[in-house]
mmCIF file of C-alpha atoms and ligand atoms in Angstrom:
data_model
loop_
_atom_site.group_PDB
_atom_site.id
_atom_site.type_symbol
_atom_site.label_atom_id
_atom_site.label_comp_id
_atom_site.label_asym_id
_atom_site.label_seq_id
_atom_site.Cartn_x
_atom_site.Cartn_y
_atom_site.Cartn_z
ATOM 1 C CA UNK A 1 90.503 247.202 228.741
ATOM 2 C CA UNK A 2 90.328 243.572 229.854
ATOM 3 C CA UNK A 3 87.249 241.396 229.636
ATOM 4 C CA UNK A 4 84.844 240.405 232.396
ATOM 5 C CA UNK A 5 83.711 236.870 233.235
ATOM 6 C CA UNK A 6 80.785 235.737 235.362
ATOM 7 C CA UNK A 7 81.328 232.175 236.590
ATOM 8 C CA UNK A 8 78.036 230.548 237.614
ATOM 9 C CA UNK A 9 76.298 232.750 235.038
ATOM 10 C CA UNK A 10 73.283 230.497 234.435
ATOM 11 C CA UNK A 11 71.951 230.814 237.988
ATOM 12 C CA UNK A 12 69.460 233.132 239.657
ATOM 13 C CA UNK A 13 71.890 236.059 240.077
ATOM 14 C CA UNK A 14 74.150 235.321 237.120
ATOM 15 C CA UNK A 15 71.507 235.580 234.404
ATOM 16 C CA UNK A 16 70.553 239.090 235.484
ATOM 17 C CA UNK A 17 74.085 240.209 236.291
ATOM 18 C CA UNK A 18 75.360 239.166 232.848
ATOM 19 C CA UNK A 19 72.577 241.145 231.158
ATOM 20 C CA UNK A 20 73.301 244.256 233.232
ATOM 21 C CA UNK A 21 77.078 244.082 232.734
ATOM 22 C CA UNK A 22 76.656 243.527 228.976
ATOM 23 C CA UNK A 23 74.514 246.678 228.868
ATOM 24 C CA UNK A 24 77.233 248.650 230.612
ATOM 25 C CA UNK A 25 80.427 247.163 229.116
ATOM 26 C CA UNK A 26 79.285 245.799 225.734
ATOM 27 C CA UNK A 27 78.086 242.292 224.838
ATOM 28 C CA UNK A 28 81.442 240.874 223.730
ATOM 29 C CA UNK A 29 83.322 242.229 226.744
ATOM 30 C CA UNK A 30 81.297 240.089 229.171
ATOM 31 C CA UNK A 31 81.670 236.296 229.080
ATOM 32 C CA UNK A 32 79.051 234.104 230.745
ATOM 33 C CA UNK A 33 80.565 230.876 232.099
ATOM 34 C CA UNK A 34 78.917 227.934 233.821
ATOM 35 C CA UNK A 35 79.302 224.182 234.238
ATOM 36 C CA UNK A 36 76.028 223.722 232.336
ATOM 37 C CA UNK A 37 76.217 222.412 228.767
ATOM 38 C CA UNK A 38 73.545 224.714 227.489
ATOM 39 C CA UNK A 39 73.328 228.452 227.868
ATOM 40 C CA UNK A 40 69.867 229.821 228.738
ATOM 41 C CA UNK A 41 68.248 231.566 225.772
ATOM 42 C CA UNK A 42 68.345 234.904 227.565
ATOM 43 C CA UNK A 43 72.188 234.853 227.605
ATOM 44 C CA UNK A 44 72.686 233.337 224.162
ATOM 45 C CA UNK A 45 73.301 236.648 222.405
ATOM 46 C CA UNK A 46 76.808 236.954 223.911
ATOM 47 C CA UNK A 47 79.893 234.817 224.565
ATOM 48 C CA UNK A 48 79.457 231.647 226.649
ATOM 49 C CA UNK A 49 82.116 229.302 228.032
ATOM 50 C CA UNK A 50 81.360 225.908 229.515
ATOM 51 C CA UNK A 51 83.612 225.907 232.564
ATOM 52 C CA UNK A 52 83.978 223.858 235.738
ATOM 53 C CA UNK A 53 85.336 226.165 238.423
ATOM 54 C CA UNK A 54 86.854 223.114 240.121
ATOM 55 C CA UNK A 55 89.137 222.538 237.115
ATOM 56 C CA UNK A 56 91.798 224.964 238.338
ATOM 57 C CA UNK A 57 94.213 224.625 235.417
ATOM 58 C CA UNK A 58 91.500 224.992 232.748
ATOM 59 C CA UNK A 59 90.060 228.056 234.509
ATOM 60 C CA UNK A 60 93.519 229.638 234.797
ATOM 61 C CA UNK A 61 94.317 228.979 231.136
ATOM 62 C CA UNK A 62 90.967 230.363 229.948
ATOM 63 C CA UNK A 63 91.235 233.558 232.007
ATOM 64 C CA UNK A 64 94.816 234.197 230.889
ATOM 65 C CA UNK A 65 94.182 233.422 227.194
ATOM 66 C CA UNK A 66 91.042 235.555 226.991
ATOM 67 C CA UNK A 67 92.601 238.594 228.685
ATOM 68 C CA UNK A 68 90.063 238.585 231.507
ATOM 69 C CA UNK A 69 90.739 241.113 234.269
ATOM 70 C CA UNK A 70 87.443 241.203 236.193
ATOM 71 C CA UNK A 71 85.834 238.097 237.692
ATOM 72 C CA UNK A 72 82.419 237.619 239.312
ATOM 73 C CA UNK A 73 82.550 234.219 241.007
ATOM 74 C CA UNK A 74 78.981 233.064 241.654
ATOM 75 C CA UNK A 75 79.268 229.264 241.404
ATOM 76 C CA UNK A 76 78.301 227.678 244.743
ATOM 77 C CA UNK A 77 75.904 225.290 246.443
ATOM 78 C CA UNK A 78 73.290 227.250 248.392
ATOM 79 C CA UNK A 79 72.187 226.600 251.965
ATOM 80 C CA UNK A 80 69.594 223.835 251.589
ATOM 81 C CA UNK A 81 71.467 221.847 248.920
ATOM 82 C CA UNK A 82 74.747 222.271 250.788
ATOM 83 C CA UNK A 83 73.278 220.573 253.878
ATOM 84 C CA UNK A 84 72.594 217.510 251.708
ATOM 85 C CA UNK A 85 76.099 217.417 250.203
ATOM 86 C CA UNK A 86 78.393 218.974 252.837
ATOM 87 C CA UNK A 87 81.715 217.636 251.494
ATOM 88 C CA UNK A 88 81.030 218.729 247.958
ATOM 89 C CA UNK A 89 79.610 222.076 249.114
ATOM 90 C CA UNK A 90 82.785 222.857 251.023
ATOM 91 C CA UNK A 91 84.890 221.945 247.977
ATOM 92 C CA UNK A 92 82.814 223.882 245.462
ATOM 93 C CA UNK A 93 82.326 226.944 247.655
ATOM 94 C CA UNK A 94 86.038 227.226 248.600
ATOM 95 C CA UNK A 95 88.312 225.840 245.876
ATOM 96 C CA UNK A 96 87.132 228.119 243.079
ATOM 97 C CA UNK A 97 87.667 231.131 245.307
ATOM 98 C CA UNK A 98 91.340 230.221 245.785
ATOM 99 C CA UNK A 99 91.799 229.800 242.033
ATOM 100 C CA UNK A 100 90.528 233.320 241.403
ATOM 101 C CA UNK A 101 92.224 234.936 244.424
ATOM 102 C CA UNK A 102 95.543 233.423 243.298
ATOM 103 C CA UNK A 103 95.102 234.795 239.764
ATOM 104 C CA UNK A 104 94.611 238.228 241.336
ATOM 105 C CA UNK A 105 97.630 237.790 243.605
ATOM 106 C CA UNK A 106 99.683 237.062 240.468
ATOM 107 C CA UNK A 107 98.389 240.282 238.861
ATOM 108 C CA UNK A 108 96.384 238.570 236.076
ATOM 109 C CA UNK A 109 92.951 239.418 237.495
ATOM 110 C CA UNK A 110 92.571 243.027 238.660
ATOM 111 C CA UNK A 111 89.171 242.986 240.378
ATOM 112 C CA UNK A 112 87.007 240.246 241.925
ATOM 113 C CA UNK A 113 83.403 240.097 243.082
ATOM 114 C CA UNK A 114 82.571 237.185 245.374
ATOM 115 C CA UNK A 115 79.173 236.966 247.093
ATOM 116 C CA UNK A 116 78.734 236.117 250.743
ATOM 117 C CA UNK A 117 75.416 235.708 252.540
ATOM 118 C CA UNK A 118 73.374 236.386 255.667
ATOM 119 C CA UNK A 119 74.241 232.717 256.332
ATOM 120 C CA UNK A 120 77.544 233.830 257.932
ATOM 121 C CA UNK A 121 75.434 234.655 260.997
ATOM 122 C CA UNK A 122 74.189 232.003 263.399
ATOM 123 C CA UNK A 123 71.963 231.417 266.405
ATOM 124 C CA UNK A 124 74.246 233.394 268.741
ATOM 125 C CA UNK A 125 74.134 236.507 266.508
ATOM 126 C CA UNK A 126 71.770 239.364 267.486
ATOM 127 C CA UNK A 127 68.856 238.721 265.106
ATOM 128 C CA UNK A 128 67.398 242.214 264.704
ATOM 129 C CA UNK A 129 69.268 244.898 262.796
ATOM 130 C CA UNK A 130 72.239 242.530 262.803
ATOM 131 C CA UNK A 131 75.365 244.706 262.892
ATOM 132 C CA UNK A 132 78.195 244.593 260.339
ATOM 133 C CA UNK A 133 80.630 243.403 263.006
ATOM 134 C CA UNK A 134 79.080 240.916 265.419
ATOM 135 C CA UNK A 135 79.155 237.271 266.478
ATOM 136 C CA UNK A 136 79.473 234.973 263.456
ATOM 137 C CA UNK A 137 78.977 231.340 264.501
ATOM 138 C CA UNK A 138 77.111 229.801 261.548
ATOM 139 C CA UNK A 139 75.627 226.323 262.002
ATOM 140 C CA UNK A 140 75.252 225.411 258.305
ATOM 141 C CA UNK A 141 77.992 224.165 256.009
ATOM 142 C CA UNK A 142 76.984 226.938 253.594
ATOM 143 C CA UNK A 143 77.421 229.603 256.280
ATOM 144 C CA UNK A 144 80.741 228.119 257.389
ATOM 145 C CA UNK A 145 82.019 228.179 253.793
ATOM 146 C CA UNK A 146 80.872 231.789 253.297
ATOM 147 C CA UNK A 147 82.474 232.925 256.556
ATOM 148 C CA UNK A 148 85.752 231.191 255.661
ATOM 149 C CA UNK A 149 85.577 232.777 252.194
ATOM 150 C CA UNK A 150 85.131 236.225 253.727
ATOM 151 C CA UNK A 151 88.184 235.752 255.908
ATOM 152 C CA UNK A 152 90.267 234.629 252.895
ATOM 153 C CA UNK A 153 89.086 237.633 250.846
ATOM 154 C CA UNK A 154 90.165 240.029 253.578
ATOM 155 C CA UNK A 155 93.468 238.163 253.986
ATOM 156 C CA UNK A 156 94.299 238.350 250.255
ATOM 157 C CA UNK A 157 93.408 242.045 250.278
ATOM 158 C CA UNK A 158 95.616 242.826 253.274
ATOM 159 C CA UNK A 159 98.587 240.589 252.428
ATOM 160 C CA UNK A 160 98.548 240.672 248.638
ATOM 161 C CA UNK A 161 96.611 243.890 247.799
ATOM 162 C CA UNK A 162 93.960 241.929 245.923
ATOM 163 C CA UNK A 163 90.991 244.130 244.970
ATOM 164 C CA UNK A 164 88.212 241.790 246.083
ATOM 165 C CA UNK A 165 84.741 243.099 246.921
ATOM 166 C CA UNK A 166 81.834 241.293 248.512
ATOM 167 C CA UNK A 167 78.251 241.603 249.696
ATOM 168 C CA UNK A 168 76.330 239.481 252.205
ATOM 169 C CA UNK A 169 73.212 239.114 250.054
ATOM 170 C CA UNK A 170 69.905 238.485 251.801
ATOM 171 C CA UNK A 171 67.352 236.119 250.166
ATOM 172 C CA UNK A 172 66.955 237.255 246.569
ATOM 173 C CA UNK A 173 63.629 237.448 244.758
ATOM 174 C CA UNK A 174 63.436 237.439 240.958
ATOM 175 C CA UNK A 175 61.506 236.073 237.978
ATOM 176 C CA UNK A 176 64.105 235.755 235.188
ATOM 177 C CA UNK A 177 65.381 232.386 236.408
ATOM 178 C CA UNK A 178 64.473 229.995 239.209
ATOM 179 C CA UNK A 179 66.313 229.989 242.544
ATOM 180 C CA UNK A 180 69.016 227.370 243.088
ATOM 181 C CA UNK A 181 68.388 225.513 246.370
ATOM 182 C CA UNK A 182 68.351 228.047 249.199
ATOM 183 C CA UNK A 183 66.307 228.465 252.359
ATOM 184 C CA UNK A 184 64.789 231.716 251.096
ATOM 185 C CA UNK A 185 63.540 230.060 247.860
ATOM 186 C CA UNK A 186 59.982 229.910 249.244
ATOM 187 C CA UNK A 187 59.704 233.659 248.611
ATOM 188 C CA UNK A 188 60.141 232.985 244.877
ATOM 189 C CA UNK A 189 58.316 229.616 244.580
ATOM 190 C CA UNK A 190 55.220 231.154 246.142
ATOM 191 C CA UNK A 191 54.621 233.412 243.108
ATOM 192 C CA UNK A 192 54.681 230.509 240.635
ATOM 193 C CA UNK A 193 52.246 228.498 242.769
ATOM 194 C CA UNK A 194 50.035 231.538 243.338
ATOM 195 C CA UNK A 195 49.717 231.978 239.578
ATOM 196 C CA UNK A 196 49.438 228.258 238.828
ATOM 197 C CA UNK A 197 47.180 227.010 241.663
ATOM 198 C CA UNK A 198 46.249 230.052 243.769
ATOM 199 C CA UNK A 199 47.779 228.298 246.778
ATOM 200 C CA UNK A 200 51.149 227.491 248.317
ATOM 201 C CA UNK A 201 52.544 225.158 250.964
ATOM 202 C CA UNK A 202 55.365 227.002 252.715
ATOM 203 C CA UNK A 203 58.350 224.975 253.922
ATOM 204 C CA UNK A 204 58.977 227.696 256.546
ATOM 205 C CA UNK A 205 56.611 228.508 259.415
ATOM 206 C CA UNK A 206 54.228 231.468 259.181
ATOM 207 C CA UNK A 207 56.328 233.705 261.460
ATOM 208 C CA UNK A 208 59.841 233.020 260.066
ATOM 209 C CA UNK A 209 61.010 236.542 259.406
ATOM 210 C CA UNK A 210 64.036 236.784 257.093
ATOM 211 C CA UNK A 211 65.927 239.547 255.269
ATOM 212 C CA UNK A 212 64.995 239.635 251.568
ATOM 213 C CA UNK A 213 65.751 241.760 248.507
ATOM 214 C CA UNK A 214 64.411 242.215 244.997
ATOM 215 C CA UNK A 215 66.975 241.227 242.349
ATOM 216 C CA UNK A 216 67.080 244.647 240.689
ATOM 217 C CA UNK A 217 68.288 246.118 244.000
ATOM 218 C CA UNK A 218 70.851 243.300 244.380
ATOM 219 C CA UNK A 219 72.261 243.804 240.872
ATOM 220 C CA UNK A 220 72.424 247.565 241.397
ATOM 221 C CA UNK A 221 74.246 247.019 244.714
ATOM 222 C CA UNK A 222 76.754 244.716 243.008
ATOM 223 C CA UNK A 223 77.453 247.209 240.223
ATOM 224 C CA UNK A 224 77.670 250.150 242.654
ATOM 225 C CA UNK A 225 80.111 248.278 244.885
ATOM 226 C CA UNK A 226 82.269 247.229 241.921
ATOM 227 C CA UNK A 227 82.335 250.797 240.562
ATOM 228 C CA UNK A 228 83.064 252.417 243.943
ATOM 229 C CA UNK A 229 86.418 254.110 244.557
ATOM 230 C CA UNK A 230 88.684 251.487 246.146
ATOM 231 C CA UNK A 231 89.839 253.982 248.787
ATOM 232 C CA UNK A 232 86.303 254.422 250.130
ATOM 233 C CA UNK A 233 85.845 250.687 250.765
ATOM 234 C CA UNK A 234 86.744 250.026 254.379
ATOM 235 C CA UNK A 235 85.421 246.449 254.462
ATOM 236 C CA UNK A 236 87.149 243.759 252.417
ATOM 237 C CA UNK A 237 85.491 240.767 254.075
ATOM 238 C CA UNK A 238 81.873 241.424 253.021
ATOM 239 C CA UNK A 239 79.318 244.220 253.382
ATOM 240 C CA UNK A 240 75.956 243.732 255.124
ATOM 241 C CA UNK A 241 73.125 244.596 252.729
ATOM 242 C CA UNK A 242 69.447 245.086 253.582
ATOM 243 C CA UNK A 243 66.348 245.247 251.410
ATOM 244 C CA UNK A 244 63.216 244.491 253.417
ATOM 245 C CA UNK A 245 62.253 241.820 255.957
ATOM 246 C CA UNK A 246 59.029 239.801 256.081
ATOM 247 C CA UNK A 247 57.497 236.515 257.211
ATOM 248 C CA UNK A 248 55.736 233.938 254.998
ATOM 249 C CA UNK A 249 52.348 235.044 256.401
ATOM 250 C CA UNK A 250 53.097 238.703 255.667
ATOM 251 C CA UNK A 251 54.037 237.721 252.121
ATOM 252 C CA UNK A 252 50.820 235.698 251.762
ATOM 253 C CA UNK A 253 48.766 238.668 252.997
ATOM 254 C CA UNK A 254 50.429 240.958 250.464
ATOM 255 C CA UNK A 255 49.675 238.449 247.675
ATOM 256 C CA UNK A 256 46.012 238.298 248.837
ATOM 257 C CA UNK A 257 45.715 242.025 248.066
ATOM 258 C CA UNK A 258 46.097 240.986 244.390
ATOM 259 C CA UNK A 259 44.618 237.448 244.566
ATOM 260 C CA UNK A 260 41.956 237.507 247.333
ATOM 261 C CA UNK A 261 41.350 233.708 247.177
ATOM 262 C CA UNK A 262 45.042 232.820 247.576
ATOM 263 C CA UNK A 263 45.512 230.097 250.237
ATOM 264 C CA UNK A 264 48.662 229.407 252.250
ATOM 265 C CA UNK A 265 49.516 226.309 254.305
ATOM 266 C CA UNK A 266 52.594 225.762 256.451
ATOM 267 C CA UNK A 267 54.578 222.502 256.548
ATOM 268 C CA UNK A 268 58.051 223.384 257.853
ATOM 269 C CA UNK A 269 60.838 220.970 256.831
ATOM 270 C CA UNK A 270 64.606 220.795 257.479
ATOM 271 C CA UNK A 271 65.005 224.329 256.128
ATOM 272 C CA UNK A 272 63.160 225.707 259.188
ATOM 273 C CA UNK A 273 66.217 225.088 261.390
ATOM 274 C CA UNK A 274 68.383 226.984 258.908
ATOM 275 C CA UNK A 275 65.968 229.943 258.840
ATOM 276 C CA UNK A 276 65.803 229.929 262.653
ATOM 277 C CA UNK A 277 69.567 230.409 262.806
ATOM 278 C CA UNK A 278 69.590 233.503 260.547
ATOM 279 C CA UNK A 279 68.902 237.186 261.291
ATOM 280 C CA UNK A 280 65.457 238.754 260.996
ATOM 281 C CA UNK A 281 66.829 242.066 259.731
ATOM 282 C CA UNK A 282 70.180 243.583 258.791
ATOM 283 C CA UNK A 283 71.981 246.832 259.584
ATOM 284 C CA UNK A 284 73.604 247.939 256.327
ATOM 285 C CA UNK A 285 74.787 251.370 257.448
ATOM 286 C CA UNK A 286 78.431 250.546 256.549
ATOM 287 C CA UNK A 287 77.402 249.996 252.902
ATOM 288 C CA UNK A 288 75.451 253.284 252.945
ATOM 289 C CA UNK A 289 78.417 255.120 254.445
ATOM 290 C CA UNK A 290 81.156 253.674 252.197
ATOM 291 C CA UNK A 291 79.456 253.481 248.785
ATOM 292 C CA UNK A 292 76.102 255.203 249.177
ATOM 293 C CA UNK A 293 73.916 252.082 249.225
ATOM 294 C CA UNK A 294 70.147 252.426 249.652
ATOM 295 C CA UNK A 295 67.450 249.844 248.766
ATOM 296 C CA UNK A 296 64.434 250.801 246.637
ATOM 297 C CA UNK A 297 62.045 247.829 246.772
ATOM 298 C CA UNK A 298 59.775 247.032 249.737
ATOM 299 C CA UNK A 299 57.427 244.052 250.057
ATOM 300 C CA UNK A 300 54.539 245.821 248.250
ATOM 301 C CA UNK A 301 56.630 246.642 245.170
ATOM 302 C CA UNK A 302 58.195 243.158 245.133
ATOM 303 C CA UNK A 303 54.799 241.417 245.173
ATOM 304 C CA UNK A 304 53.385 243.639 242.416
ATOM 305 C CA UNK A 305 56.343 243.172 240.099
ATOM 306 C CA UNK A 306 56.612 239.425 240.738
ATOM 307 C CA UNK A 307 52.918 238.705 240.152
ATOM 308 C CA UNK A 308 53.036 240.737 236.983
ATOM 309 C CA UNK A 309 56.157 239.095 235.549
ATOM 310 C CA UNK A 310 56.438 235.527 236.811
ATOM 311 C CA UNK A 311 56.181 233.171 233.847
ATOM 312 C CA UNK A 312 54.908 229.710 234.817
ATOM 313 C CA UNK A 313 56.389 228.242 231.617
ATOM 314 C CA UNK A 314 59.806 228.663 233.244
ATOM 315 C CA UNK A 315 58.651 226.328 236.009
ATOM 316 C CA UNK A 316 57.343 223.774 233.509
ATOM 317 C CA UNK A 317 60.583 223.839 231.501
ATOM 318 C CA UNK A 318 62.643 223.320 234.629
ATOM 319 C CA UNK A 319 60.431 220.390 235.800
ATOM 320 C CA UNK A 320 60.800 218.693 232.412
ATOM 321 C CA UNK A 321 64.642 218.710 232.611
HETATM 322 P P1 LIG B 401 72.333 229.444 241.660
HETATM 323 O O1 LIG B 401 72.375 228.105 242.299
HETATM 324 O O2 LIG B 401 71.069 229.928 241.079
HETATM 325 O O3 LIG B 401 73.432 229.502 240.496
HETATM 326 C C1 LIG B 401 74.721 228.974 240.653
HETATM 327 C C2 LIG B 401 75.269 228.644 239.271
HETATM 328 O O4 LIG B 401 76.561 228.100 239.443
HETATM 329 C C3 LIG B 401 74.422 227.612 238.524
HETATM 330 O O5 LIG B 401 74.078 228.068 237.238
HETATM 331 C C4 LIG B 401 75.336 226.402 238.448
HETATM 332 O O6 LIG B 401 75.169 225.635 237.254
HETATM 333 C C5 LIG B 401 76.706 227.049 238.504
HETATM 334 N N1 LIG B 401 77.723 226.101 238.945
HETATM 335 C C6 LIG B 401 77.591 225.112 239.853
HETATM 336 N N2 LIG B 401 78.717 224.412 239.943
HETATM 337 C C7 LIG B 401 79.598 224.968 239.078
HETATM 338 C C8 LIG B 401 80.918 224.666 238.719
HETATM 339 N N3 LIG B 401 81.581 223.624 239.237
HETATM 340 N N4 LIG B 401 81.529 225.451 237.806
HETATM 341 C C9 LIG B 401 80.868 226.495 237.232
HETATM 342 N N5 LIG B 401 79.588 226.809 237.510
HETATM 343 C C10 LIG B 401 78.964 226.046 238.428
HETATM 344 O O7 LIG B 401 72.917 230.480 242.707
HETATM 345 P P2 LIG B 401 72.598 232.044 242.820
HETATM 346 O O8 LIG B 401 71.371 232.184 243.628
HETATM 347 O O9 LIG B 401 72.703 232.680 241.507
HETATM 348 O O10 LIG B 401 73.810 232.486 243.756
HETATM 349 C C11 LIG B 401 75.042 232.912 243.225
HETATM 350 C C12 LIG B 401 75.967 233.220 244.378
HETATM 351 O O11 LIG B 401 75.354 234.192 245.234
HETATM 352 C C13 LIG B 401 76.300 232.032 245.276
HETATM 353 O O12 LIG B 401 77.622 232.137 245.710
HETATM 354 C C14 LIG B 401 75.364 232.188 246.441
HETATM 355 O O13 LIG B 401 75.889 231.614 247.595
HETATM 356 C C15 LIG B 401 75.284 233.691 246.565
HETATM 357 N N6 LIG B 401 74.060 234.126 247.235
HETATM 358 C C16 LIG B 401 72.843 233.940 246.651
HETATM 359 C C17 LIG B 401 71.684 234.347 247.326
HETATM 360 C C18 LIG B 401 70.317 234.163 246.736
HETATM 361 O O14 LIG B 401 69.302 234.416 247.422
HETATM 362 N N7 LIG B 401 70.200 233.762 245.465
HETATM 363 C C19 LIG B 401 71.799 234.932 248.588
HETATM 364 C C20 LIG B 401 73.058 235.063 249.174
HETATM 365 C C21 LIG B 401 74.196 234.680 248.470
HETATM 366 N N1 LIG B 402 69.234 232.764 249.641
HETATM 367 C C1 LIG B 402 70.364 232.064 250.161
HETATM 368 C C2 LIG B 402 69.969 230.742 250.720
HETATM 369 O O1 LIG B 402 68.851 230.633 251.181
HETATM 370 C C3 LIG B 402 71.025 232.892 251.246
HETATM 371 O O2 LIG B 402 72.368 232.863 251.034
HETATM 372 O O3 LIG B 402 70.773 229.851 250.717
#
C-alpha cells in the first residue's frame, strides 16, 4: 500500500489530521509536510518533510520517490490573511492544487482530499440552511479561490477520473494548535482570553451568526469521506458540512455558565464584512445521504471541552515566535 502525505500539516487541521491518520494507518505510513522549518512537538514522532507546495518539481519528485498515493492538501491562506495578500493567496490556494491534481491524472496519486469552505458562498446566497447547490458569488479572494478549486476538482474527476474528495468546512474550533488567520478565529481566540484574562474583545459583532464545528467532528468527517465507497459519492466539487451555528454573544453566554464573571466587548474590524457575506447555517443533507454524515458536538459540548483543554502556554509560545 502506498503512503499518505498531509501538506500543510503544521496548521490547525493538519496537526490533528496527521495524528488521526497515523493512528489508523501506522506512524511511518503518514508523512507530515509543511513549509515550516520546524515540526511541532506533537507531530515529531513520525516522518516530516519540509516542503513548499509552490515548488512543483520538488513536490512531484518527493511524491514519486516516496511512493505516496494519497494526498491531503491543506496548505492555503485563510480568509482574513488572504484579503491582505490577494495575489499570493490566489497563487498559493490554486497552484498546489494543480500540482496534485496532475499527479493524480498521471496515475501516481490515487486519492486526494482538498478542503473547501463556507467561503464559496456570498451575499447573494440564501443565508439560512444554505443548500448544497445554490448561488455561489463569493466576495473574498479566499472564497473565489475555493470556488475555482471546487470547479477544477469536479473537472478533473469528470474528464480524468481523478478520485478527489472535498468538504466545505465551517469555522473550526480546536485546542491542539492555534487557528491560521480566518474570520472564524474569534471562536477559538475567545477561550484563550477567557482563561488568561476572563474577558475578550470580539472582532465580529454580537449577532454575527456563523456555521461552526468542533475539530473532532471535522476530522471524523474527513476520514469518513475518504473511506466512503467512491460509487456513493455523487458530489465531486465539495460537500456542505454542518456542525452548529452561533453568534459571538451566544458563545459568550455559554462561557459565562462556566466563568460567571467573563466579560465580552465588541469591536468589529474588516473581518465583519467577510462574516456578513457568509451563511448563518448550512444544509448538509447531501453528506448525510451519500456517506452517512452526522455531527456530534453542539455549542455546549464545544465550550466545555475547550475550557477544559485550552493551554495558554500555546498562545505564549506563538507570541514569542
Ligand atoms: P492553517 O493556516 O492553520 O494551516 C495551513 C498550513 O499550511 C500552515 O501550517 C502553513 O505553514 C502551511 N503552508 C503555508 N504555505 C505553505 C506552502 N507554500 N507549502 C506548504 N505548506 C504551507 O490552516 P487550517 O486552518 O489548518 O486549514 C487547512 C485547510 O482547510 C485550508 O485549505 C483552509 O482553507 C481549509 N479550511 C479551514 C477552515 C478552518 O476553520 N480552519 C475552514 C474551512 C476550510
Ligand atoms: N475558518 C475559515 C476562515 O475563517 C473558513 O474557511 O477563513
